[in-house]
XYZ file of N, CA and C in Angstrom:
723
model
N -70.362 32.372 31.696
C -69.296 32.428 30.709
C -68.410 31.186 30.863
N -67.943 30.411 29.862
C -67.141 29.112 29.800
C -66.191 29.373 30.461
N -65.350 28.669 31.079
C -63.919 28.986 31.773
C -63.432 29.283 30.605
N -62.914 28.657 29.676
C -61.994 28.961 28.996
C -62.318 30.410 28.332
N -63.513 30.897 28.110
C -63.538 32.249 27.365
C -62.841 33.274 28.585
N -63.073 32.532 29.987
C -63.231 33.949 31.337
C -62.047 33.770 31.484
N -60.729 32.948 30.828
C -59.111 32.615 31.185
C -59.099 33.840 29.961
N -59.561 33.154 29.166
C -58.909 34.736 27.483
C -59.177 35.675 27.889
N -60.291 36.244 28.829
C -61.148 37.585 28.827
C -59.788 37.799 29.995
N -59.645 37.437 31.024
C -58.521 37.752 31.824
C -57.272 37.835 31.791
N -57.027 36.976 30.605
C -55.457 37.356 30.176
C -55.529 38.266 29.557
N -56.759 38.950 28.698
C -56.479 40.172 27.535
C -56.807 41.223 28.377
N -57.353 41.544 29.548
C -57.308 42.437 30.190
C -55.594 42.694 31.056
N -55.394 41.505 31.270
C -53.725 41.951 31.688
C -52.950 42.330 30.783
N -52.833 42.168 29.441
C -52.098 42.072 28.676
C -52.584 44.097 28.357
N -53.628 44.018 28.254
C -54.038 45.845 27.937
C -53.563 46.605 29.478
N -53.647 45.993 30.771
C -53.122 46.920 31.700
C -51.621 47.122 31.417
N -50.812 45.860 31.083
C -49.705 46.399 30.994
C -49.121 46.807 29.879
N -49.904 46.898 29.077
C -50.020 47.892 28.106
C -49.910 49.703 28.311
N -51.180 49.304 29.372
C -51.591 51.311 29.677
C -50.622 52.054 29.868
N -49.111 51.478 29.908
C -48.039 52.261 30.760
C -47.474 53.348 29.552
N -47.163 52.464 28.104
C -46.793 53.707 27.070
C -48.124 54.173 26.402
N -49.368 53.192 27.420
C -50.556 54.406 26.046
C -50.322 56.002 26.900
N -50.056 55.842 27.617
C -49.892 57.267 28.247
C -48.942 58.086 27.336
N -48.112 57.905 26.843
C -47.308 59.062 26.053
C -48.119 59.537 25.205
N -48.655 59.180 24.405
C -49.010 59.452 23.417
C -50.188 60.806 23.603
N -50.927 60.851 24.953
C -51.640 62.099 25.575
C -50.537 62.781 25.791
N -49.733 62.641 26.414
C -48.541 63.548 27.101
C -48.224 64.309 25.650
N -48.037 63.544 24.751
C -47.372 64.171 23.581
C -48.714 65.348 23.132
N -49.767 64.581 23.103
C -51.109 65.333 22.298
C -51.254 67.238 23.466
N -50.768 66.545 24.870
C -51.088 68.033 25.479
C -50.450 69.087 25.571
N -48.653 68.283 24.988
C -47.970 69.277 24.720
C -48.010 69.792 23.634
N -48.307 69.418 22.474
C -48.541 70.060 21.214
C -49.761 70.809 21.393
N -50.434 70.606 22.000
C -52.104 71.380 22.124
C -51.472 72.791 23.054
N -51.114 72.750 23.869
C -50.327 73.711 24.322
C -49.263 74.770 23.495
N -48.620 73.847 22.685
C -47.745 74.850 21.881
C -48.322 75.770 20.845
N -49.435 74.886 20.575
C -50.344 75.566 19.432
C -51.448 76.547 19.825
N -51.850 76.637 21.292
C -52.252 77.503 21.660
C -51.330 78.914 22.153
N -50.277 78.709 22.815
C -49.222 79.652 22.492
C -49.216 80.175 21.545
N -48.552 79.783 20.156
C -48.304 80.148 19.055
C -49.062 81.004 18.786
N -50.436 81.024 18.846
C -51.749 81.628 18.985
C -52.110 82.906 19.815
N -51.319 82.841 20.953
C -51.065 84.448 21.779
C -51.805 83.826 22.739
N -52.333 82.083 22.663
C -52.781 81.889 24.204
C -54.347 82.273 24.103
N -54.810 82.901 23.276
C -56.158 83.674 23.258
C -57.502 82.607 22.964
N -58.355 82.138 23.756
C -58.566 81.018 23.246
C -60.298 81.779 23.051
N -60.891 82.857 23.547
C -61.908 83.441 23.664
C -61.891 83.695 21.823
N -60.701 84.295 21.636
C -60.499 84.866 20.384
C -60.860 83.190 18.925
N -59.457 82.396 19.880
C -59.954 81.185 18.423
C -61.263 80.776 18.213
N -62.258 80.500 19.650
C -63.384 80.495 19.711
C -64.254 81.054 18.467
N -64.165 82.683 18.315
C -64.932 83.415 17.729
C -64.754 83.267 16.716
N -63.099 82.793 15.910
C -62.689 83.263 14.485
C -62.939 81.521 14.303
N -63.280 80.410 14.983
C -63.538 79.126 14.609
C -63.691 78.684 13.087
N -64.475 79.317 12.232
C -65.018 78.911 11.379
C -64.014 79.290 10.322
N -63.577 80.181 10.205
C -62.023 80.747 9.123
C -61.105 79.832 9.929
N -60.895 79.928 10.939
C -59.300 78.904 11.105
C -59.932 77.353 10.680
N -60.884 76.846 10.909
C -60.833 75.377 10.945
C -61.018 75.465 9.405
N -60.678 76.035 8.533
C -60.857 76.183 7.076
C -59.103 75.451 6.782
N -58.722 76.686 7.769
C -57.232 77.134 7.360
C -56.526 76.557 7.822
N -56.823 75.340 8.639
C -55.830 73.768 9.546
C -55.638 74.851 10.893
N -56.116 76.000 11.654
C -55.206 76.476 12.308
C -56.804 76.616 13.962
N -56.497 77.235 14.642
C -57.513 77.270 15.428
C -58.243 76.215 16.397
N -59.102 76.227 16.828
C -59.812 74.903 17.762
C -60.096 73.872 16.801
N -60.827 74.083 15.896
C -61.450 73.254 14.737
C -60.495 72.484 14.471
N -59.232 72.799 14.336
C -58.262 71.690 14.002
C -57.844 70.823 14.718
N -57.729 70.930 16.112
C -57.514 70.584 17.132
C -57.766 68.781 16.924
N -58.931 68.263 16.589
C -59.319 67.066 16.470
C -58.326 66.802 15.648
N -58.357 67.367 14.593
C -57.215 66.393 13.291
C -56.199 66.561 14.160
N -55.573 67.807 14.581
C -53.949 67.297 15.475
C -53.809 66.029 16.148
N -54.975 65.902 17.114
C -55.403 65.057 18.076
C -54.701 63.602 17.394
N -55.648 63.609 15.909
C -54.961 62.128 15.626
C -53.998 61.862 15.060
N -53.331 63.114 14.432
C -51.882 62.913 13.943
C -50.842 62.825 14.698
N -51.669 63.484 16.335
C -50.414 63.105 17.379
C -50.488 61.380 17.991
N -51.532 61.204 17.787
C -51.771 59.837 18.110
C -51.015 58.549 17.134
N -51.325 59.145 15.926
C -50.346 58.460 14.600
C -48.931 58.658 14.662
N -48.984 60.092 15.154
C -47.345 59.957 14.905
C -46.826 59.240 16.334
N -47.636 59.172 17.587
C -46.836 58.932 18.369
C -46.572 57.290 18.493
N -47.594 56.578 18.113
C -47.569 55.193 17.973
C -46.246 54.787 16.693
N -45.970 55.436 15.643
C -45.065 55.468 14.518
C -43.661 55.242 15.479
N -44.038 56.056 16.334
C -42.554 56.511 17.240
C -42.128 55.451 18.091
N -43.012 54.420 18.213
C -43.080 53.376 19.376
C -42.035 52.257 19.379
N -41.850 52.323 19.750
C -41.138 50.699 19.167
C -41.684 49.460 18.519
N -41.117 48.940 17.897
C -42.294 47.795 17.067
C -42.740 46.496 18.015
N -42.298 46.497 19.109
C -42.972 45.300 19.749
C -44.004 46.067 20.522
N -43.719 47.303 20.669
C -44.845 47.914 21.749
C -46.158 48.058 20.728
N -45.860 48.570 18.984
C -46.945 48.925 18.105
C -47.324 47.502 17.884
N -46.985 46.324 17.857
C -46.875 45.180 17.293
C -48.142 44.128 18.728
N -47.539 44.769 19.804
C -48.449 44.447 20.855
C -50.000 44.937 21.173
N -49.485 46.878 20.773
C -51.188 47.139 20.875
C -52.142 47.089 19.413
N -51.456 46.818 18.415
C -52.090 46.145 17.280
C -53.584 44.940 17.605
N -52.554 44.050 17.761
C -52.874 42.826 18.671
C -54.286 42.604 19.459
N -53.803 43.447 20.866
C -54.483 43.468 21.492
C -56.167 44.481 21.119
N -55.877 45.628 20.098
C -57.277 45.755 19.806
C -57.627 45.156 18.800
N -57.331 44.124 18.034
C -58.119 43.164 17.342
C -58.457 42.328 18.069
N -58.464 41.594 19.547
C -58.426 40.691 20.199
C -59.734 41.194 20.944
N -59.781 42.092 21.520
C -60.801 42.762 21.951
C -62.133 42.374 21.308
N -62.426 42.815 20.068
C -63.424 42.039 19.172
C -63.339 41.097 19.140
N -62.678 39.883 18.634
C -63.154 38.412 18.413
C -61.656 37.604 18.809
N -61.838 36.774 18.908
C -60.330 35.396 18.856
C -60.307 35.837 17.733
N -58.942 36.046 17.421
C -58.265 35.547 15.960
C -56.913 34.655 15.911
N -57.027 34.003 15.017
C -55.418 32.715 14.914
C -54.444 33.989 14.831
N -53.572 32.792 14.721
C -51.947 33.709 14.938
C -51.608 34.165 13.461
N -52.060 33.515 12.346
C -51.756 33.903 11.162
C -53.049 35.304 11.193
N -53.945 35.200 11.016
C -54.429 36.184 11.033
C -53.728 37.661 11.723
N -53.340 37.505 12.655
C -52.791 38.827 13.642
C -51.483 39.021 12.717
N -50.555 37.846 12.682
C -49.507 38.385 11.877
C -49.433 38.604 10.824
N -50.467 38.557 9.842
C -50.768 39.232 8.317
C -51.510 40.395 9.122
N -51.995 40.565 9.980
C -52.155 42.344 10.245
C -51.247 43.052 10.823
N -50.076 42.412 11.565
C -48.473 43.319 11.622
C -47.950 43.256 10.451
N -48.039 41.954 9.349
C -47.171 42.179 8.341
C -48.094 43.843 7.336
N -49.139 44.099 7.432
C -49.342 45.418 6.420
C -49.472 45.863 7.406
N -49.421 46.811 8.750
C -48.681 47.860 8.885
C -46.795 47.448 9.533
N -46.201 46.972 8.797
C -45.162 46.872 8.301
C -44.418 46.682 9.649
N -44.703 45.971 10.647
C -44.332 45.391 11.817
C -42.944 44.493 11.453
N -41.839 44.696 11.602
C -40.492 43.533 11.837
C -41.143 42.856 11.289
N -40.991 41.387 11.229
C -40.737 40.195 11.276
C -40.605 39.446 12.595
N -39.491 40.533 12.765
C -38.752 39.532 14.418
C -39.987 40.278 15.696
N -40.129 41.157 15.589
C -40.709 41.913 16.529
C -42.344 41.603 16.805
N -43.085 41.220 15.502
C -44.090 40.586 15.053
C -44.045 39.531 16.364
N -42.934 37.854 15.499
C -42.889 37.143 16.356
C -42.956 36.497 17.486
N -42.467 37.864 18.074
C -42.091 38.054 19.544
C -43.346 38.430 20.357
N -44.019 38.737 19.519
C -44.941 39.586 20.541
C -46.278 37.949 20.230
N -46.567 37.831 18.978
C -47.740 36.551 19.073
C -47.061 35.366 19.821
N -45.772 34.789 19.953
C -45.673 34.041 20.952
C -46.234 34.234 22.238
N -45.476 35.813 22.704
C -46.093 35.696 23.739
C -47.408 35.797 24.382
N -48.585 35.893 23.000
C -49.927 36.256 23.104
C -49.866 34.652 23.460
N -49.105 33.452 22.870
C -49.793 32.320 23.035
C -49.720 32.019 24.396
N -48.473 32.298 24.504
C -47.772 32.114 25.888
C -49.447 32.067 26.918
N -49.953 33.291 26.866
C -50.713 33.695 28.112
C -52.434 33.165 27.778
N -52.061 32.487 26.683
C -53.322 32.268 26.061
C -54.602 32.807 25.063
N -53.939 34.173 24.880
C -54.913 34.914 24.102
C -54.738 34.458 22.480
N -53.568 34.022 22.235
C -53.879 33.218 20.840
C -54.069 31.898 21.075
N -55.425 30.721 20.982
C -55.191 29.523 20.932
C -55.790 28.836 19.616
N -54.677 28.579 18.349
C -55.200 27.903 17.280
C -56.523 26.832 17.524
N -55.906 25.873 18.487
C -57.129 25.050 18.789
C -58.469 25.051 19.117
N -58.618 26.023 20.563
C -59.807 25.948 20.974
C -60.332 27.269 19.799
N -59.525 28.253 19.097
C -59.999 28.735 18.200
C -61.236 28.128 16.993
N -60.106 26.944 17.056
C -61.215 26.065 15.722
C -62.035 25.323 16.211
N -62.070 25.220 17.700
C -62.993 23.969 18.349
C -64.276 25.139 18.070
N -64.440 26.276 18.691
C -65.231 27.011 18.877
C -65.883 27.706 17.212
N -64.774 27.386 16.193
C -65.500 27.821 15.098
C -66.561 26.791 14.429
N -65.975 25.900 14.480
C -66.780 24.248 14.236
C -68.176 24.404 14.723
N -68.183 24.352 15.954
C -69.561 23.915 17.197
C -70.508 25.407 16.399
N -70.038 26.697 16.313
C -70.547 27.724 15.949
C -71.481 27.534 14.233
N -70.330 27.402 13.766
C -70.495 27.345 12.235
C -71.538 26.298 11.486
N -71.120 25.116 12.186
C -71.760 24.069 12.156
C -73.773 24.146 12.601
N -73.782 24.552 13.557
C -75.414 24.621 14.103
C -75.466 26.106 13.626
N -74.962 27.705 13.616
C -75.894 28.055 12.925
C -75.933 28.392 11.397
N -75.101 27.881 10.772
C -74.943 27.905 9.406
C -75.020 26.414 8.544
N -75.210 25.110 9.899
C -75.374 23.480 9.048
C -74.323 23.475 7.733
N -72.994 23.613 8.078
C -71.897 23.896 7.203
C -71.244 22.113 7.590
N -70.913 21.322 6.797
C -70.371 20.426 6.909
C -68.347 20.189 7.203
N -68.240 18.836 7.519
C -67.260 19.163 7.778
C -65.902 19.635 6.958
N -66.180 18.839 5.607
C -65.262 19.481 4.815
C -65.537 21.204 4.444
N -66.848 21.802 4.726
C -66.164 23.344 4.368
C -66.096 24.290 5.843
N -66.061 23.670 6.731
C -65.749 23.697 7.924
C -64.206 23.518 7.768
N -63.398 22.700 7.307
C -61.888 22.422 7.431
C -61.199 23.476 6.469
N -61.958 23.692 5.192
C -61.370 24.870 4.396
C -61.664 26.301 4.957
N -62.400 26.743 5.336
C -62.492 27.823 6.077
C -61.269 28.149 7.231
N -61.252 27.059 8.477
C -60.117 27.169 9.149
C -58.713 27.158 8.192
N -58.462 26.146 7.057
C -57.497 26.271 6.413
C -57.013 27.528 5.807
N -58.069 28.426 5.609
C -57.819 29.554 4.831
C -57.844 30.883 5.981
N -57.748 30.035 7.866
C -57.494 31.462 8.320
C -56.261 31.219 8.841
N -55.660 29.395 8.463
C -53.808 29.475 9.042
C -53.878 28.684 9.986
N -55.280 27.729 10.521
C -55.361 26.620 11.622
C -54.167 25.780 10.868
N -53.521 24.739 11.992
C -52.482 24.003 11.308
C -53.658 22.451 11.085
N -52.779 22.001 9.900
C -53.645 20.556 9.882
C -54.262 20.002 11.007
N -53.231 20.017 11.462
C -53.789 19.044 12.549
C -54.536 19.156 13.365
N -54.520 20.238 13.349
C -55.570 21.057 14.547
C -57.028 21.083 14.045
N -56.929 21.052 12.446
C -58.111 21.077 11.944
C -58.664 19.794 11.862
N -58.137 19.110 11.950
C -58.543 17.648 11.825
C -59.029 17.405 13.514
N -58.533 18.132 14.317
C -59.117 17.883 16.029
C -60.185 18.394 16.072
N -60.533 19.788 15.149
C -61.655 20.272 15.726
C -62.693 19.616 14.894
N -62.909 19.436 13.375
C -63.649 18.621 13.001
C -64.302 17.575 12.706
N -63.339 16.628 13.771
C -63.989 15.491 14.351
C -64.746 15.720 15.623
N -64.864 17.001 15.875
C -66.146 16.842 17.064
C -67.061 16.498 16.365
N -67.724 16.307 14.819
C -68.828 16.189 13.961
C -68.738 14.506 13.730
N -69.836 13.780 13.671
C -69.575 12.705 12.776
C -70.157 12.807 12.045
N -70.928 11.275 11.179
C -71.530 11.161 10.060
C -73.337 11.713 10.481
N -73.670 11.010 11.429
C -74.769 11.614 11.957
C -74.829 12.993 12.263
N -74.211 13.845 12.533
C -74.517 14.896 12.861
C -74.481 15.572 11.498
N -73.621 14.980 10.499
C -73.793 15.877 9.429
C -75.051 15.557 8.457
N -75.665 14.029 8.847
C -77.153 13.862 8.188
C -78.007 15.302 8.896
N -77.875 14.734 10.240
C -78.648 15.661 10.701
C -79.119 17.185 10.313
N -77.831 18.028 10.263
C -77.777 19.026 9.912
C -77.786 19.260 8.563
N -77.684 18.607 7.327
C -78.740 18.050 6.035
C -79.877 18.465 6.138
N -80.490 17.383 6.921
C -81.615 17.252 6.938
C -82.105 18.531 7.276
N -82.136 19.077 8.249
C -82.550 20.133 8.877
C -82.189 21.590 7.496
N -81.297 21.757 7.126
C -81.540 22.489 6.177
C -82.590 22.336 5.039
N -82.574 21.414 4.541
C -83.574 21.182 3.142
C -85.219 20.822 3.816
N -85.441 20.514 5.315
C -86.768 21.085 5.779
C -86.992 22.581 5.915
N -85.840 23.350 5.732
C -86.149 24.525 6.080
C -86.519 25.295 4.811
N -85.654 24.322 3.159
C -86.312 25.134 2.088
C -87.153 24.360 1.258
N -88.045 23.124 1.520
C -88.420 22.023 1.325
C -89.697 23.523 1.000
N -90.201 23.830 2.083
C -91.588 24.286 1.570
C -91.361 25.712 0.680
N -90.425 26.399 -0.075
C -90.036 27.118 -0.756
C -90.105 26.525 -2.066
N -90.153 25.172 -2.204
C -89.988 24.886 -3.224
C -91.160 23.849 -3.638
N -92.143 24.104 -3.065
C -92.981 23.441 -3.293
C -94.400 24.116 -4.320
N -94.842 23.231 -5.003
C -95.368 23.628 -6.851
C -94.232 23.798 -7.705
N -92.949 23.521 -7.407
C -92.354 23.475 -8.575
C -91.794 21.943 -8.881
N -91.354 21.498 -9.947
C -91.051 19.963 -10.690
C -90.447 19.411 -9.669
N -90.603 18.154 -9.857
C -89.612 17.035 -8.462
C -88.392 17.115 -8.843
N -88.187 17.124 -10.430
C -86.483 17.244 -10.731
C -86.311 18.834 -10.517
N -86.657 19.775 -10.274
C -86.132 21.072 -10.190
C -86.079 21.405 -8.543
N -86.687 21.006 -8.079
C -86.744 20.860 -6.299
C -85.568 20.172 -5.757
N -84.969 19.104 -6.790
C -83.984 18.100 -6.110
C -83.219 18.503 -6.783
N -82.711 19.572 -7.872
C -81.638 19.786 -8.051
C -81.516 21.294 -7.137
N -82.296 21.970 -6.755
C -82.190 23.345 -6.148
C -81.694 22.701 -4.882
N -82.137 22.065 -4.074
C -82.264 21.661 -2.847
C -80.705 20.756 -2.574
N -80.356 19.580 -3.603
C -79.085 18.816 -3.378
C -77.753 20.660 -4.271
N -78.297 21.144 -4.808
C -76.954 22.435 -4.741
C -76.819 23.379 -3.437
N -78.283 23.699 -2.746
C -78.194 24.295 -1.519
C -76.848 23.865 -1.012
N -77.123 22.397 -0.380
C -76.135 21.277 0.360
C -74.628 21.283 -0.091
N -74.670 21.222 -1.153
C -73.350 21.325 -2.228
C -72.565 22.777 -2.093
N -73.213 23.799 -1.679
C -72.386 24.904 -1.351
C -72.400 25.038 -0.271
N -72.738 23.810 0.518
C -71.976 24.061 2.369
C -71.736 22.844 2.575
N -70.573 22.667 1.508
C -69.803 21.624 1.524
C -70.312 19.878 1.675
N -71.583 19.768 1.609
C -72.087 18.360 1.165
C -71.689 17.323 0.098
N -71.262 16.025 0.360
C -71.164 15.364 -1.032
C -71.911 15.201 -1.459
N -71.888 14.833 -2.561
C -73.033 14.975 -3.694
C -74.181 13.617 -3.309
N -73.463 12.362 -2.856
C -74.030 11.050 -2.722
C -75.315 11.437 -1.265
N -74.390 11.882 0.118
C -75.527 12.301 1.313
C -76.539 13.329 0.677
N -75.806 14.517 -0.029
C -77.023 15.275 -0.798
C -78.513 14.776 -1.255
N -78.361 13.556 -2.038
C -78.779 13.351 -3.011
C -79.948 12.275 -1.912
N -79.338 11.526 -1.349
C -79.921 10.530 0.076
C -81.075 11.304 0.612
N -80.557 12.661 1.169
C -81.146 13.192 2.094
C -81.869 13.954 1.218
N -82.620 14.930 0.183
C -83.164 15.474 -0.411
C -84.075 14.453 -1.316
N -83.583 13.378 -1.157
C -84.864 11.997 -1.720
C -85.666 11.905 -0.435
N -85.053 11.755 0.394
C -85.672 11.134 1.823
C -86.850 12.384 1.964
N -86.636 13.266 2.358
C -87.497 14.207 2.454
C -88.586 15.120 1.649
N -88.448 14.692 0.163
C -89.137 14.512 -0.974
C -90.237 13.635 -0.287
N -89.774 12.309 -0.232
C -90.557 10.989 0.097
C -91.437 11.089 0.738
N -90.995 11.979 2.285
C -91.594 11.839 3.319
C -92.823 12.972 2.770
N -92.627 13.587 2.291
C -93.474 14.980 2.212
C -94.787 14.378 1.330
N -94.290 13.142 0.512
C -95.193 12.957 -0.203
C -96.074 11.670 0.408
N -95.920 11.665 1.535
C -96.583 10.612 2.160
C -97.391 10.801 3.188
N -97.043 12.033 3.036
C -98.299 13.036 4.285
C -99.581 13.447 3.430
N -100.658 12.872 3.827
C -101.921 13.952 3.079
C -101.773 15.328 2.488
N -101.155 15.951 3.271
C -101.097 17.615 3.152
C -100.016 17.767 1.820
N -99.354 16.983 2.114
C -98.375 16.988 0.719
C -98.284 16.873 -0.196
N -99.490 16.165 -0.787
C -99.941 15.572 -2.118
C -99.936 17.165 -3.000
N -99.347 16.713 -4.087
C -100.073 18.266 -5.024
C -100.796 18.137 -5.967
């Protein structure tokens, strides 16, 4: 594992231990209501057992028990304070994948997280490292790039549209140059070069330079590289049609 992923993987595990301290209420709350509702009940649990199938009709009995389960869980997180809901938000989207800081805070802004409280809490995700815009986009680039051969301009709109700052986008997509983006050209239109073969030279080179064109190719390298490999194909024996 890269250092830098095994620094994130270790800060987001600290950040969830010291977390664990109020996930605990929220059971505390679920066992006292599970308790009251078995009371209420005469305590008889042989009995809810048997009548299961009429109470879990009727919200009342074991059967319901699950739905309580998560309304105590809903209501008890509601109850939280907003940097504590604002924190474990966070942290289980983080769990699944890196996400930028705009991303996390358009997911406190709809469930209706402060503003200020929001704030407070993705700083301090940066603070420890679990939000890093940069190596975010370094790692989307290197990804995106080899297994999708996405160039660099729709490589820069993509990060643009998840809240990378300019500049940052401009760091990560100069790990690419001009060669690497022939390259990865090239390598796409060998891959649909023989898909399109028995059909017209002008219908091959316009299918093939639009492939390129919707992963962000200019039209001029398009057009270079989908001649070139036309050429070559037709200069092999096997290629002739």
């Amino acid at each position: 594992m890269p250092t830098g992923r095994r620094r994130r993987r270790s800060a987001l595990e600290a950040e969830q231990t010291e977390a664990a301290g109020p996930a605990s209420t929220p059971t505390a709350v679920e066992s006292g209501r599970g308790g009251g509702e078995a009371a209420g009940h005469g305590g008889v649990a042989a009995s809810a057992s048997r009548r299961g199938g009429r109470r879990g009709r009727s919200g009342t009995g074991l059967p319901g028990e699950e739905h309580s389960g998560r309304t105590s869980r809903k209501q008890a997180e509601e109850s939280a304070d907003p940097e504590t809901r604002a924190r474990d938000i966070c942290l289980r989207l983080l769990t699944g994948a890196a996400k930028t800081r705009k991303q996390l805070a358009d997911a406190l802004r709809k469930r209706e997280i402060p503003e200020e409280a929001a704030d407070a809490v993705l700083t301090r995700l940066e603070e420890v490292g679990l939000i890093d815009d940069a190596a975010f986009a370094a790692a989307w680039v290197e990804s995106r790039h080899a297994v999708r051969g996405l160039s660099r301009r729709a490589l820069a709109q993509e990060l643009r549209t998840k809240g990378v700052a300019a500049d940052l986008v401009e760091q990560a997509v100069a790990q690419l140059d001009h060669d690497d983006e022939t390259d990865a050209a090239r390598a796409l239109v060998e891959r649909k070069l023989r898909s399109t073969r028995g059909l017209d030279t002008q219908v091959r080179t316009r299918r093939l330079v639009g492939m390129l064109a919707r992963r962000g190719y200019s039209e001029g390298l398009a057009f270079r590289v989908v001649r070139s490999a036309l050429e070559e194909e037709w200069s092999e024996p096997s290629g002739r049609e």
